[in-house]
mmCIF file with all atom_site columns, C-alpha atoms in Angstrom:
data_model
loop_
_atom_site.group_PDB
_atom_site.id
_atom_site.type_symbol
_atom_site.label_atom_id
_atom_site.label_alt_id
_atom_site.label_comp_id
_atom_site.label_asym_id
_atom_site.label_entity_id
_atom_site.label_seq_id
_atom_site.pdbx_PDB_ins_code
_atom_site.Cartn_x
_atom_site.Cartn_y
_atom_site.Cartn_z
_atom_site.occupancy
_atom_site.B_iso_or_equiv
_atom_site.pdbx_formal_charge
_atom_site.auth_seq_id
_atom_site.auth_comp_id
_atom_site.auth_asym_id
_atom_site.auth_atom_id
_atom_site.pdbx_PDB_model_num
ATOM 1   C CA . UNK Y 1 1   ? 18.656  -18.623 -1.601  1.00 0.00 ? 1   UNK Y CA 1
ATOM 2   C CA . UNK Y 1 2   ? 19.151  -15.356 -2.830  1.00 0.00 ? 2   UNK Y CA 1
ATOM 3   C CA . UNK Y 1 3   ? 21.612  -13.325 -4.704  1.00 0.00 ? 3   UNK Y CA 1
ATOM 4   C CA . UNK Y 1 4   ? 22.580  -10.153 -3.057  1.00 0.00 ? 4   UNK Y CA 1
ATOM 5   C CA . UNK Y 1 5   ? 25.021  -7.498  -4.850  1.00 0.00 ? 5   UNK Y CA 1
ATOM 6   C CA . UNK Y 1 6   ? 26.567  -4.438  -3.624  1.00 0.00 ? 6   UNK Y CA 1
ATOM 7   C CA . UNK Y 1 7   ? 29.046  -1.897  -4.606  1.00 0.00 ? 7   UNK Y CA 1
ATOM 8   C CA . UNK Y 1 8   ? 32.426  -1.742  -2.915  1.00 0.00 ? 8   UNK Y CA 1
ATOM 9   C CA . UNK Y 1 9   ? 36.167  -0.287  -3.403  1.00 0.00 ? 9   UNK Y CA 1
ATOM 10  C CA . UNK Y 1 10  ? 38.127  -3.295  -4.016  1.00 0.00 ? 10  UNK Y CA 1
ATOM 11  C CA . UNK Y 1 11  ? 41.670  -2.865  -2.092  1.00 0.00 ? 11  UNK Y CA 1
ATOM 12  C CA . UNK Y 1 12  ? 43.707  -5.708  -3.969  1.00 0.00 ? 12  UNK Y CA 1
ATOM 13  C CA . UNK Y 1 13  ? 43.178  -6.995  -7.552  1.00 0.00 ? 13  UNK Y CA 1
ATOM 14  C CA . UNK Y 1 14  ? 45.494  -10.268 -6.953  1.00 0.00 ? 14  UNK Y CA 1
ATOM 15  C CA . UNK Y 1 15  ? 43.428  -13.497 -6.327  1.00 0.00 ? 15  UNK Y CA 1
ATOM 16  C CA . UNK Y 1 16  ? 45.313  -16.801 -5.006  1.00 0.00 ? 16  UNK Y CA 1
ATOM 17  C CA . UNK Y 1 17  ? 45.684  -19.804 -6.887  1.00 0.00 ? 17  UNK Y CA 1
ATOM 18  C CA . UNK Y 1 18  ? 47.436  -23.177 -6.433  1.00 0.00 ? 18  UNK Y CA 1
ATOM 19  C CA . UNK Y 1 19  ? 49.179  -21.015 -3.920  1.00 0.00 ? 19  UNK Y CA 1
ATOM 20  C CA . UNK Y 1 20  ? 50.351  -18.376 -6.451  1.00 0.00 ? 20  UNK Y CA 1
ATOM 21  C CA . UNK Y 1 21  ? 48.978  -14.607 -6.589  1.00 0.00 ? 21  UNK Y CA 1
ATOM 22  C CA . UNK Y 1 22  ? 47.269  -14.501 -9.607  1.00 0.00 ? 22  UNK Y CA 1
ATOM 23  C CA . UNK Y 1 23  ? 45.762  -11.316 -11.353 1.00 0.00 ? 23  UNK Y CA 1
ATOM 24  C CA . UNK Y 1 24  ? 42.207  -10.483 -11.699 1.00 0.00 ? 24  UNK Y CA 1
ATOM 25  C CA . UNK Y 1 25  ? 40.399  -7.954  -13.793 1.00 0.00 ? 25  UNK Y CA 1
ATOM 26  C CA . UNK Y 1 26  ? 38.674  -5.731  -11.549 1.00 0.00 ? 26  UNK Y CA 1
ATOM 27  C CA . UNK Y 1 27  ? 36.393  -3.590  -14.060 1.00 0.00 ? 27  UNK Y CA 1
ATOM 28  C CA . UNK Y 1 28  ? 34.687  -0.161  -13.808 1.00 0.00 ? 28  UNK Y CA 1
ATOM 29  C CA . UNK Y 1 29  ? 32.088  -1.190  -11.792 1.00 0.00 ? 29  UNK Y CA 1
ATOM 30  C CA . UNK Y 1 30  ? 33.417  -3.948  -9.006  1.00 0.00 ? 30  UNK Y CA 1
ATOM 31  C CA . UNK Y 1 31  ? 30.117  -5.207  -7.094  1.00 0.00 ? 31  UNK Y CA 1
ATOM 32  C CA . UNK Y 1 32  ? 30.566  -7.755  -4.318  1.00 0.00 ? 32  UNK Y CA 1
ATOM 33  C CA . UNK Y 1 33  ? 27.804  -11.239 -4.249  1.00 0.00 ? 33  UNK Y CA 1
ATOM 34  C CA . UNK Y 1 34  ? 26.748  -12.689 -1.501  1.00 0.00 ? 34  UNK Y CA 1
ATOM 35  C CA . UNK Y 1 35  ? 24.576  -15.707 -1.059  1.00 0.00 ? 35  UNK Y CA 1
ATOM 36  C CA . UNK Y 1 36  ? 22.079  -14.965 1.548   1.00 0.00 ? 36  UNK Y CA 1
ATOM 37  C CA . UNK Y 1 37  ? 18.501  -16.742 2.438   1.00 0.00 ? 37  UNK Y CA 1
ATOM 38  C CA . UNK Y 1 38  ? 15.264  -14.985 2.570   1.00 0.00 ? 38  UNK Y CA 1
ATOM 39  C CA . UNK Y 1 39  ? 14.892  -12.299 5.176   1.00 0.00 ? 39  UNK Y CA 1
ATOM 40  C CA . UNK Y 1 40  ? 17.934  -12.337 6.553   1.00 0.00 ? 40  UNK Y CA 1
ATOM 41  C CA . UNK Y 1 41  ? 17.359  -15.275 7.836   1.00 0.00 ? 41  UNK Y CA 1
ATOM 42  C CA . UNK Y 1 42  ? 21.015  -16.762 8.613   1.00 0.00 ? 42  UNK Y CA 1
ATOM 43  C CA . UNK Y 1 43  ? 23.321  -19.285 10.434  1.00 0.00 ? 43  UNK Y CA 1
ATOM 44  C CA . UNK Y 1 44  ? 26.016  -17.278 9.418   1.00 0.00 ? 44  UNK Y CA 1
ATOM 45  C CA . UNK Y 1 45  ? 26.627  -14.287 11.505  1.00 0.00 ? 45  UNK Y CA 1
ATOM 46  C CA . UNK Y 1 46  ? 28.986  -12.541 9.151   1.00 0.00 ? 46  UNK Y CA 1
ATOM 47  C CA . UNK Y 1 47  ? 27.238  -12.905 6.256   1.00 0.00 ? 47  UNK Y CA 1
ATOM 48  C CA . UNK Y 1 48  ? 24.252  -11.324 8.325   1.00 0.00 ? 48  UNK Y CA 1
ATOM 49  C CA . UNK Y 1 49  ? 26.022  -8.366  9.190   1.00 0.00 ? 49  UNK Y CA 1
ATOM 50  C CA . UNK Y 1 50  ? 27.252  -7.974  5.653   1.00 0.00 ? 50  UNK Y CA 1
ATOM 51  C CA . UNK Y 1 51  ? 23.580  -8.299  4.825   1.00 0.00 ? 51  UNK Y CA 1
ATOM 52  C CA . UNK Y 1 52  ? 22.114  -5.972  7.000   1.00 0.00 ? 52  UNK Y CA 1
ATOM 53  C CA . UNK Y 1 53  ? 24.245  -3.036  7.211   1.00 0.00 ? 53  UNK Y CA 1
ATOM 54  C CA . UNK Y 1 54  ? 25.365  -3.046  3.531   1.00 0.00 ? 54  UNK Y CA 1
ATOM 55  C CA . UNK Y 1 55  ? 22.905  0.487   2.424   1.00 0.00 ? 55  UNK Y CA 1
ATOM 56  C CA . UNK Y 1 56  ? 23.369  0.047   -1.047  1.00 0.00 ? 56  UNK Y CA 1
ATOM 57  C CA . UNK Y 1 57  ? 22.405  -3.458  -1.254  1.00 0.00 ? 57  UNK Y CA 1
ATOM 58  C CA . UNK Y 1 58  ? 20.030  -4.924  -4.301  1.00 0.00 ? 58  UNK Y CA 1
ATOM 59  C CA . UNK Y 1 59  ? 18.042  -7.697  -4.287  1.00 0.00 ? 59  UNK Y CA 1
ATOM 60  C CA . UNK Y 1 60  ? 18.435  -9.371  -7.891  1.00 0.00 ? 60  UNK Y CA 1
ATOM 61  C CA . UNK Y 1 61  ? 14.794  -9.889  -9.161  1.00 0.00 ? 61  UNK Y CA 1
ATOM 62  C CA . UNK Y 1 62  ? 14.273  -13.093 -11.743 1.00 0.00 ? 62  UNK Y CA 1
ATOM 63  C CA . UNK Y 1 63  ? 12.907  -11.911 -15.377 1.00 0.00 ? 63  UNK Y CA 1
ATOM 64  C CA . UNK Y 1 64  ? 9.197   -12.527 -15.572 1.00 0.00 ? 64  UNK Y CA 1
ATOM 65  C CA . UNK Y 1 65  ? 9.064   -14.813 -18.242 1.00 0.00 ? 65  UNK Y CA 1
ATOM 66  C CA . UNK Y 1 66  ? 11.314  -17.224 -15.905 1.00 0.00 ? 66  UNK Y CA 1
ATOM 67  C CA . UNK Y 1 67  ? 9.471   -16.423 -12.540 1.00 0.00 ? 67  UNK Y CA 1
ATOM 68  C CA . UNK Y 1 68  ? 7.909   -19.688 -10.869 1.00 0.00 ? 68  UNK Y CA 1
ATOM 69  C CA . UNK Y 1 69  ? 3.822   -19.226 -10.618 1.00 0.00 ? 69  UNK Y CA 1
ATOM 70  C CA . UNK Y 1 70  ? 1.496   -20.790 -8.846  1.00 0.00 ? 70  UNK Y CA 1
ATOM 71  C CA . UNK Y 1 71  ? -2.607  -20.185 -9.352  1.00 0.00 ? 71  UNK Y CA 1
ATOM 72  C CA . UNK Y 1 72  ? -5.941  -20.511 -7.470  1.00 0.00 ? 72  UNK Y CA 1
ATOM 73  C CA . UNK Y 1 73  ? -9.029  -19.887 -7.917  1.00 0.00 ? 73  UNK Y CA 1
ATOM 74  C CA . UNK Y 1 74  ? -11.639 -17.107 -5.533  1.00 0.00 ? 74  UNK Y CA 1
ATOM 75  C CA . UNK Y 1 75  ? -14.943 -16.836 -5.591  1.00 0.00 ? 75  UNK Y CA 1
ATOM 76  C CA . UNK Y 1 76  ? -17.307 -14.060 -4.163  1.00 0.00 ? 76  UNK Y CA 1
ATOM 77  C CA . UNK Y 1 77  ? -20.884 -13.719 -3.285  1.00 0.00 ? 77  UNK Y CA 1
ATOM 78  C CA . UNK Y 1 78  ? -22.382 -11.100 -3.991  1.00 0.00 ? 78  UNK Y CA 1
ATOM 79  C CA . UNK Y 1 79  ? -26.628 -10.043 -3.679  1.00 0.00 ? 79  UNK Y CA 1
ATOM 80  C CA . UNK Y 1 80  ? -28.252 -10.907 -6.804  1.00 0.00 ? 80  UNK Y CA 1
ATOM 81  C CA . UNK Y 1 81  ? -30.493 -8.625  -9.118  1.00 0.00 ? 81  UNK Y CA 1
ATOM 82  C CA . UNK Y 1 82  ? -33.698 -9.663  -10.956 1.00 0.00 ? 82  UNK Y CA 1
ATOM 83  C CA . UNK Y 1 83  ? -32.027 -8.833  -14.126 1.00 0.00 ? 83  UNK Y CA 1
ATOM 84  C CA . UNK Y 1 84  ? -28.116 -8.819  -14.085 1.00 0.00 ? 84  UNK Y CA 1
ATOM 85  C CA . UNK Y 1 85  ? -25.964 -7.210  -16.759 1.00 0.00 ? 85  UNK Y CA 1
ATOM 86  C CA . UNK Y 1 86  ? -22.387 -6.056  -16.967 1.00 0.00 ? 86  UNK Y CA 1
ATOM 87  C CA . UNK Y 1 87  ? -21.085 -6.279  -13.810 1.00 0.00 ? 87  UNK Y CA 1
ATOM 88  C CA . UNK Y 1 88  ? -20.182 -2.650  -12.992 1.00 0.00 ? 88  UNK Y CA 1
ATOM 89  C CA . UNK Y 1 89  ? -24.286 -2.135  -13.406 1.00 0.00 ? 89  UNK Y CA 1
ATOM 90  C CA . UNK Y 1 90  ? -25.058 -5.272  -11.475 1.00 0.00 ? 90  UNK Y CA 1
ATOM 91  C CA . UNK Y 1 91  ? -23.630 -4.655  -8.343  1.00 0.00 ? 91  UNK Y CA 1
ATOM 92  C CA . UNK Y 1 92  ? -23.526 -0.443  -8.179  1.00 0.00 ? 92  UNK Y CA 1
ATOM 93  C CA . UNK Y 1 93  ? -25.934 -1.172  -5.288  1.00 0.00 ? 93  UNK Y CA 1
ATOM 94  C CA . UNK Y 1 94  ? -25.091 -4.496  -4.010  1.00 0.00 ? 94  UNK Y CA 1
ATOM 95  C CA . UNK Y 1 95  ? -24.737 -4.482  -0.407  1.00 0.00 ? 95  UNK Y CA 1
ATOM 96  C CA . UNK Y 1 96  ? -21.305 -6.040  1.470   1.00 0.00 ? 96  UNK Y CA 1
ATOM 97  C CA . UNK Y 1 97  ? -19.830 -5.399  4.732   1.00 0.00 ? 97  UNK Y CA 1
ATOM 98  C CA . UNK Y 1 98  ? -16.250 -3.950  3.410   1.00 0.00 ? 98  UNK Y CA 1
ATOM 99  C CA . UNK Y 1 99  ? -15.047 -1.003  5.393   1.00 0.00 ? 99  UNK Y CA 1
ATOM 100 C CA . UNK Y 1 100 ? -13.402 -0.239  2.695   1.00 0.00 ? 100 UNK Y CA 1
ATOM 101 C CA . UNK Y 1 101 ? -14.546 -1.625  -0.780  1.00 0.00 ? 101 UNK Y CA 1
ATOM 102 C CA . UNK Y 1 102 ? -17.526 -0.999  -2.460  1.00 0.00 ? 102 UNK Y CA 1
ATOM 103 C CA . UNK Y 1 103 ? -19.273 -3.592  -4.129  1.00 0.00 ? 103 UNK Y CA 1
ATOM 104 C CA . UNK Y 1 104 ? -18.371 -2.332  -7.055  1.00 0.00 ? 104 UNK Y CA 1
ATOM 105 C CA . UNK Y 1 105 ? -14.132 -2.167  -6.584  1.00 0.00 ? 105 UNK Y CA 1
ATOM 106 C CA . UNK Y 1 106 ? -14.479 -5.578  -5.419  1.00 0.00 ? 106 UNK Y CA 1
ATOM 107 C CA . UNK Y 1 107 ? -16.355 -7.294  -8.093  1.00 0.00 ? 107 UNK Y CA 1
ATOM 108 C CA . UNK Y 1 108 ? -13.925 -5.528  -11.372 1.00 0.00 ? 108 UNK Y CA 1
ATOM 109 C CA . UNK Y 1 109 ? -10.717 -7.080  -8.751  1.00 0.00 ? 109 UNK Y CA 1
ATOM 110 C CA . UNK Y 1 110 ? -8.708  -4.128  -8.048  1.00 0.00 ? 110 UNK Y CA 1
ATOM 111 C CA . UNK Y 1 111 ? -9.308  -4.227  -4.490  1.00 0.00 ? 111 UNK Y CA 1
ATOM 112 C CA . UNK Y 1 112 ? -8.871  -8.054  -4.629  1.00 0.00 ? 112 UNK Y CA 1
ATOM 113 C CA . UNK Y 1 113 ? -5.215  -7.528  -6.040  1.00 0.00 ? 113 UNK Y CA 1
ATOM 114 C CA . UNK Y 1 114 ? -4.476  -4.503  -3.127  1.00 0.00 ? 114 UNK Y CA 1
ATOM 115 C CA . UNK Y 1 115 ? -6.104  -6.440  -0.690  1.00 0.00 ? 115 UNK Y CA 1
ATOM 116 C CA . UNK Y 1 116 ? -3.677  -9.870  -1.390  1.00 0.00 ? 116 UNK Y CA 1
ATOM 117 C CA . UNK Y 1 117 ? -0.597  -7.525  -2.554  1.00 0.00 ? 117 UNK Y CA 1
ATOM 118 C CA . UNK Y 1 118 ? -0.916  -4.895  0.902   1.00 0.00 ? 118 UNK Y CA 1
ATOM 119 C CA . UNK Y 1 119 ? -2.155  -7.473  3.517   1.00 0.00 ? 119 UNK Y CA 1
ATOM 120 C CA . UNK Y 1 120 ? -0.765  -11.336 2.413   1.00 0.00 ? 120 UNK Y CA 1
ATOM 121 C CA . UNK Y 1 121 ? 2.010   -11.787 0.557   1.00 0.00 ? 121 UNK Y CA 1
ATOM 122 C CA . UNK Y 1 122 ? 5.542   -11.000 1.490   1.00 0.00 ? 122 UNK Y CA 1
ATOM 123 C CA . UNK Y 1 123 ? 8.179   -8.388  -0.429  1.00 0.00 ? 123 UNK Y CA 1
ATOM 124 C CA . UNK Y 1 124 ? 9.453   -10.508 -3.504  1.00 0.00 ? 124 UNK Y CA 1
ATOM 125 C CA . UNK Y 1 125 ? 5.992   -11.812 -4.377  1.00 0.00 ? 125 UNK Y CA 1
ATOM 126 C CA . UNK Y 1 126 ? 4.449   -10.185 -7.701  1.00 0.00 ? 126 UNK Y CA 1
ATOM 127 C CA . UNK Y 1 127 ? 0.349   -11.154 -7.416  1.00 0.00 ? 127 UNK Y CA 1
ATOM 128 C CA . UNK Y 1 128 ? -1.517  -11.053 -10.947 1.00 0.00 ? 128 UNK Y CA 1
ATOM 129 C CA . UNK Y 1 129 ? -5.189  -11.290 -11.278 1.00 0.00 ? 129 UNK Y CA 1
ATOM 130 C CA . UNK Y 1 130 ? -5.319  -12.225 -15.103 1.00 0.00 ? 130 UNK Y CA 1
ATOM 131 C CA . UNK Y 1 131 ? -9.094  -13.199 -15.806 1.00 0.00 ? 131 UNK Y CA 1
ATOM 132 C CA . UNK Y 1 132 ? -12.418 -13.040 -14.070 1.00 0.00 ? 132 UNK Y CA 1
ATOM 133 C CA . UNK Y 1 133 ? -15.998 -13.623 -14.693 1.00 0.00 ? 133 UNK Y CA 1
ATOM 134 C CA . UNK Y 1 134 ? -19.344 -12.943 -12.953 1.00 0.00 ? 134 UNK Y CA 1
ATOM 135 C CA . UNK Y 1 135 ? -21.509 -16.242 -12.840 1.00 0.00 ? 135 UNK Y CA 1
ATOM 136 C CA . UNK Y 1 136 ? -25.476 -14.575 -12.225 1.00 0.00 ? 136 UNK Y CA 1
ATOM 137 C CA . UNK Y 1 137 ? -27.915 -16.455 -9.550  1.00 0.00 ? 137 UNK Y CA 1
ATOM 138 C CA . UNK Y 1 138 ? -29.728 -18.013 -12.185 1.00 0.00 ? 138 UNK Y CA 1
ATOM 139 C CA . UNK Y 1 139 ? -27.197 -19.292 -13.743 1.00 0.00 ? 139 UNK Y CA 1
ATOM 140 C CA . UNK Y 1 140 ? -25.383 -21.025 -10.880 1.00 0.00 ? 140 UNK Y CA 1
ATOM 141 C CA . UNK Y 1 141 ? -28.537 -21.955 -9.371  1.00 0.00 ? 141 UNK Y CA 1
ATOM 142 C CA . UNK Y 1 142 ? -27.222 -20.436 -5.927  1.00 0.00 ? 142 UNK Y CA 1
ATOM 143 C CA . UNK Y 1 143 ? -29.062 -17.225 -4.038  1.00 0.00 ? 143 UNK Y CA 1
ATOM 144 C CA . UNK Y 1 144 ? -26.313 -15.364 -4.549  1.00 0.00 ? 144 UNK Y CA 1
ATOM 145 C CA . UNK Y 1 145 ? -24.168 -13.634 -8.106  1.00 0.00 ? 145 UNK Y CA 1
ATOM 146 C CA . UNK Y 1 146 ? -20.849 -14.975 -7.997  1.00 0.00 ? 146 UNK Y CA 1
ATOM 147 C CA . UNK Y 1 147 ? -17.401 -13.322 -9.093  1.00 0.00 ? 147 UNK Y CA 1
ATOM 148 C CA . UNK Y 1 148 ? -14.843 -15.423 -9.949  1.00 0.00 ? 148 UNK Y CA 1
ATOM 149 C CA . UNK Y 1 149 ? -11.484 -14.603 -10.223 1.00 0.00 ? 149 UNK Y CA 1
ATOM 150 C CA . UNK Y 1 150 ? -7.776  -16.234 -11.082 1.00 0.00 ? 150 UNK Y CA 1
ATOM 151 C CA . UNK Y 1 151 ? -4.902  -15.576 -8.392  1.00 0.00 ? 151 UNK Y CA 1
ATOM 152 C CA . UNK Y 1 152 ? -1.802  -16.059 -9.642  1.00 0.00 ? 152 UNK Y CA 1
ATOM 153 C CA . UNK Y 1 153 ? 1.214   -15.515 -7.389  1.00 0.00 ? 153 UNK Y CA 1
ATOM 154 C CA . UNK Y 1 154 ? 4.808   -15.138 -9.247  1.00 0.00 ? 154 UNK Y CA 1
ATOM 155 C CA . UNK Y 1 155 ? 8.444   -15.734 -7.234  1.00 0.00 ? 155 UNK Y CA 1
ATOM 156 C CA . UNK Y 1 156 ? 9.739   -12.613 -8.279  1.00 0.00 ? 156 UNK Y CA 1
ATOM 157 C CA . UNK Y 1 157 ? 12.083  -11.321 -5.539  1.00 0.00 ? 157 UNK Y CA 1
ATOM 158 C CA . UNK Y 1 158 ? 12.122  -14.744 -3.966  1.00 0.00 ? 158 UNK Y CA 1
ATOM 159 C CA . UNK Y 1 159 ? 11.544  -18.328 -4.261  1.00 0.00 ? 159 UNK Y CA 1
ATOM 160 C CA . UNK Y 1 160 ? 8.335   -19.712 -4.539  1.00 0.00 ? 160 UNK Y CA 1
ATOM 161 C CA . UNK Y 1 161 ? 6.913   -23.272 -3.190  1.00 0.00 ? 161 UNK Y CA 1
ATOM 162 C CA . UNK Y 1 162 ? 3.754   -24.890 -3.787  1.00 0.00 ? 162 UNK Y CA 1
ATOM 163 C CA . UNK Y 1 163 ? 3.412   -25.196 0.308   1.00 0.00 ? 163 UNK Y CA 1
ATOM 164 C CA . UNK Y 1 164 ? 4.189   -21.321 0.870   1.00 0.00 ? 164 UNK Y CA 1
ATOM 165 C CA . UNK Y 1 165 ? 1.855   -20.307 -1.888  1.00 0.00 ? 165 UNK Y CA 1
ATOM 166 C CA . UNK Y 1 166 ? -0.901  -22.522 -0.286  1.00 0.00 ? 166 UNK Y CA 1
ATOM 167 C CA . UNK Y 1 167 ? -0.450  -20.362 2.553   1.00 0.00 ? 167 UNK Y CA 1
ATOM 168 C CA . UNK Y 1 168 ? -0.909  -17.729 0.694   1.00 0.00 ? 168 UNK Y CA 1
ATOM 169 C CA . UNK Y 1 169 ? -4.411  -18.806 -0.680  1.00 0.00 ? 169 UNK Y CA 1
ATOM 170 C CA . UNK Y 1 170 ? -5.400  -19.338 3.007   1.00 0.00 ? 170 UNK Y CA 1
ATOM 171 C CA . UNK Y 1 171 ? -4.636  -15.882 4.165   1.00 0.00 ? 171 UNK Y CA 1
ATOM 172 C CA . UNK Y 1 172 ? -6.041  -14.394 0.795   1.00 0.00 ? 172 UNK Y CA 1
ATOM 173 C CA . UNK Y 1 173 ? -9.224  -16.335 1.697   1.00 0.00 ? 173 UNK Y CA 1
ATOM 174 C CA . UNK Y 1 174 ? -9.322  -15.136 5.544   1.00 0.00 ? 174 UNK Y CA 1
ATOM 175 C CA . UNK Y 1 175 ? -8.425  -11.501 4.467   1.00 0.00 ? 175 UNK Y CA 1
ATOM 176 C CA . UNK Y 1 176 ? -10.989 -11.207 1.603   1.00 0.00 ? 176 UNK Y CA 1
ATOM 177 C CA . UNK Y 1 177 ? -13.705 -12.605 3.524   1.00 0.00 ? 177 UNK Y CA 1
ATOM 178 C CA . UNK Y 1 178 ? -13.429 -9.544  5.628   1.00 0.00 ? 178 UNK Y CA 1
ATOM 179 C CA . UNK Y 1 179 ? -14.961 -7.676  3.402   1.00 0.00 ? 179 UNK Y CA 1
ATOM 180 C CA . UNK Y 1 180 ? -17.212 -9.628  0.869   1.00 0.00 ? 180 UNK Y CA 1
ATOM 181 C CA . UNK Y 1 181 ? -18.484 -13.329 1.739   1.00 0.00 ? 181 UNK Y CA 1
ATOM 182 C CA . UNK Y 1 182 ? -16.849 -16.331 0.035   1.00 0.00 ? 182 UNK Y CA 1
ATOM 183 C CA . UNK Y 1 183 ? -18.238 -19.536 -2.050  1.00 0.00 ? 183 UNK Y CA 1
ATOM 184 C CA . UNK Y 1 184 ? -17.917 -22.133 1.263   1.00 0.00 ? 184 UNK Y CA 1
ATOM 185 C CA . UNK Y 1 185 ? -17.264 -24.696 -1.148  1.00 0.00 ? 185 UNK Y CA 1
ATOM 186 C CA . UNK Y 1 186 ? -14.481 -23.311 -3.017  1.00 0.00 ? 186 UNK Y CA 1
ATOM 187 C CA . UNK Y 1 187 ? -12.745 -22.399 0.147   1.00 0.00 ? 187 UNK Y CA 1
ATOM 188 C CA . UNK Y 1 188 ? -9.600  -24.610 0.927   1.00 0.00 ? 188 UNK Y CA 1
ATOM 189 C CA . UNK Y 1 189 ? -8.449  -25.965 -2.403  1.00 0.00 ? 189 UNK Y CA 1
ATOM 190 C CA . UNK Y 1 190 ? -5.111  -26.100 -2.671  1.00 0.00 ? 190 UNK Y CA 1
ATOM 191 C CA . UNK Y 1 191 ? -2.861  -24.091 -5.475  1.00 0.00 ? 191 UNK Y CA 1
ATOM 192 C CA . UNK Y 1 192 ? -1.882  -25.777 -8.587  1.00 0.00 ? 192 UNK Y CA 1
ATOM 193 C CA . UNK Y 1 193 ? 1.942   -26.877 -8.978  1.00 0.00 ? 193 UNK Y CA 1
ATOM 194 C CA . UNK Y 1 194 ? 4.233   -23.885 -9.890  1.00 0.00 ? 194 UNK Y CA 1
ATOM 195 C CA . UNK Y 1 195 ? 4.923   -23.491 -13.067 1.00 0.00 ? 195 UNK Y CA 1
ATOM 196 C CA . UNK Y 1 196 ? 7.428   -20.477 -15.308 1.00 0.00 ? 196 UNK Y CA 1
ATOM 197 C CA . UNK Y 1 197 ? 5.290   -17.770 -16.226 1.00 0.00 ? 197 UNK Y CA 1
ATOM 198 C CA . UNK Y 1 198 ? 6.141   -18.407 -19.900 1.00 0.00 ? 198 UNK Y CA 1
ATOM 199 C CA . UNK Y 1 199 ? 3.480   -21.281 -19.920 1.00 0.00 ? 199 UNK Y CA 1
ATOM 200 C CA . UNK Y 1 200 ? 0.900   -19.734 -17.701 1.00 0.00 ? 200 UNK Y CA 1
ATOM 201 C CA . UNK Y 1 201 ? -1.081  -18.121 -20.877 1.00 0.00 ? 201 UNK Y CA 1
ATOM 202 C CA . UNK Y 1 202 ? -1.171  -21.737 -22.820 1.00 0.00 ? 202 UNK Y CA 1
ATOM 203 C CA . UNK Y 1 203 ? -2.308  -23.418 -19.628 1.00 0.00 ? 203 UNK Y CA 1
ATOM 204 C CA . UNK Y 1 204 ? -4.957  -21.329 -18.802 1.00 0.00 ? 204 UNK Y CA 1
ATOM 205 C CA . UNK Y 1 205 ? -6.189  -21.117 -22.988 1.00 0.00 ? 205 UNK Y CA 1
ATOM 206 C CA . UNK Y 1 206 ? -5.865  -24.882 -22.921 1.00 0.00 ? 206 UNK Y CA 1
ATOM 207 C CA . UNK Y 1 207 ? -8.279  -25.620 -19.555 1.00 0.00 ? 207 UNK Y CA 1
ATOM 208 C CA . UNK Y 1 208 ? -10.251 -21.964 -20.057 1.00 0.00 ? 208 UNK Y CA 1
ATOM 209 C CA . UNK Y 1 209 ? -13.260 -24.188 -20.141 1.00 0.00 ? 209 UNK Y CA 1
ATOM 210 C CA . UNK Y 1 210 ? -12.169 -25.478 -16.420 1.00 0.00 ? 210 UNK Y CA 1
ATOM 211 C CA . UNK Y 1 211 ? -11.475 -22.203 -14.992 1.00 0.00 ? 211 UNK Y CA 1
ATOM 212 C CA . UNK Y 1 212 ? -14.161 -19.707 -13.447 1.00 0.00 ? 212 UNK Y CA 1
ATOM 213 C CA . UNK Y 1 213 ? -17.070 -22.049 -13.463 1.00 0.00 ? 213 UNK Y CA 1
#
């Protein structure tokens, strides 16, 4: 559910109780809450119309520290070099099939984050890309460099389930593999539980062996 607030003129200041008009303080700055689901999605038809013609309506976003998280993990392939270094060397010349990406943008994760911010999740959805590393051919053993990053998807606007945020790794999978192939068998693994932002740090220092490998 969400919290909805808008401004309004109140006409009365007199509030009923135990069948008695009672007095209420109004204040300077009267705003009117409404419970409403996501999207405007309701059974309620009144509260819909409230909702949806209401032009100075604000949706109440949670603080950060509080927001519900969940994380995944994405990995990239990307051609490998003879002699990799930093990564903005390593794959200047790499060769992918983005239309719109070079190498380059995808591998340091800023078009990662616009891709999964623009194209997958929904308004009310804050998408962080905290830490990533670049695993080289010979490292891994595979034919190709790998970039791995951290997703982490926050409830910011809205709630935030395990299940919807699993959907949310699927399309970020399908839409990124558009324009750079994937690691096939880190494809599919579901997100980790949600948990408040305020312990995401600790958990990823505490298992920052696990991650990225």
């Amino acid at each position: 559910m969400y919290i909805i607030f808008t401004h309004i003129k109140p006409t009365h200041d007199l509030s009923s109780h135990r069948g008695v008009d009672r007095p209420f303080h109004v204040g300077k700055n009267p705003k009117l809450y409404i419970f409403a689901k996501p999207n405007n999605d309701s059974d309620n038809k009144g509260e819909k119309d409230i909702v949806s013609t209401s032009s100075t309506m604000t949706t109440m976003t949670s603080s950060v520290q509080l927001q519900l998280c969940c994380r995944h993990e994405l990995h990239i392939e990307l051609p490998s070099h003879d002699q990799p270094v930093e990564i903005s060397n390593d794959v200047a010349e790499a060769k992918i099939h983005s239309p719109l990406y070079t190498a380059d943008e995808m591998a340091n994760g800023d078009a990662i984050l616009n891709i999964i911010q623009d194209s997958v999740v929904p308004k009310g959805i804050r998408v962080e890309v905290p830490i990533r590393k670049f695993l080289s051919a010979s490292t891994t053993g595979l034919e190709s460099n790998i970039v791995v990053f951290l997703v982490v998807y926050c409830g910011e606007g809205r709630p935030l389930t395990r299940n919807e945020a699993d959907q949310y790794r699927s399309t970020t999978e399908t839409e990124v593999a558009k324009h750079v192939p994937l690691r096939q068998n880190r494809i599919g693994r579901m997100v980790s539980k949600p948990v408040p932002y305020s312990l995401l740090k600790g958990l990823i220092e505490e298992r920052a062996n696990d991650y990225l490998t």
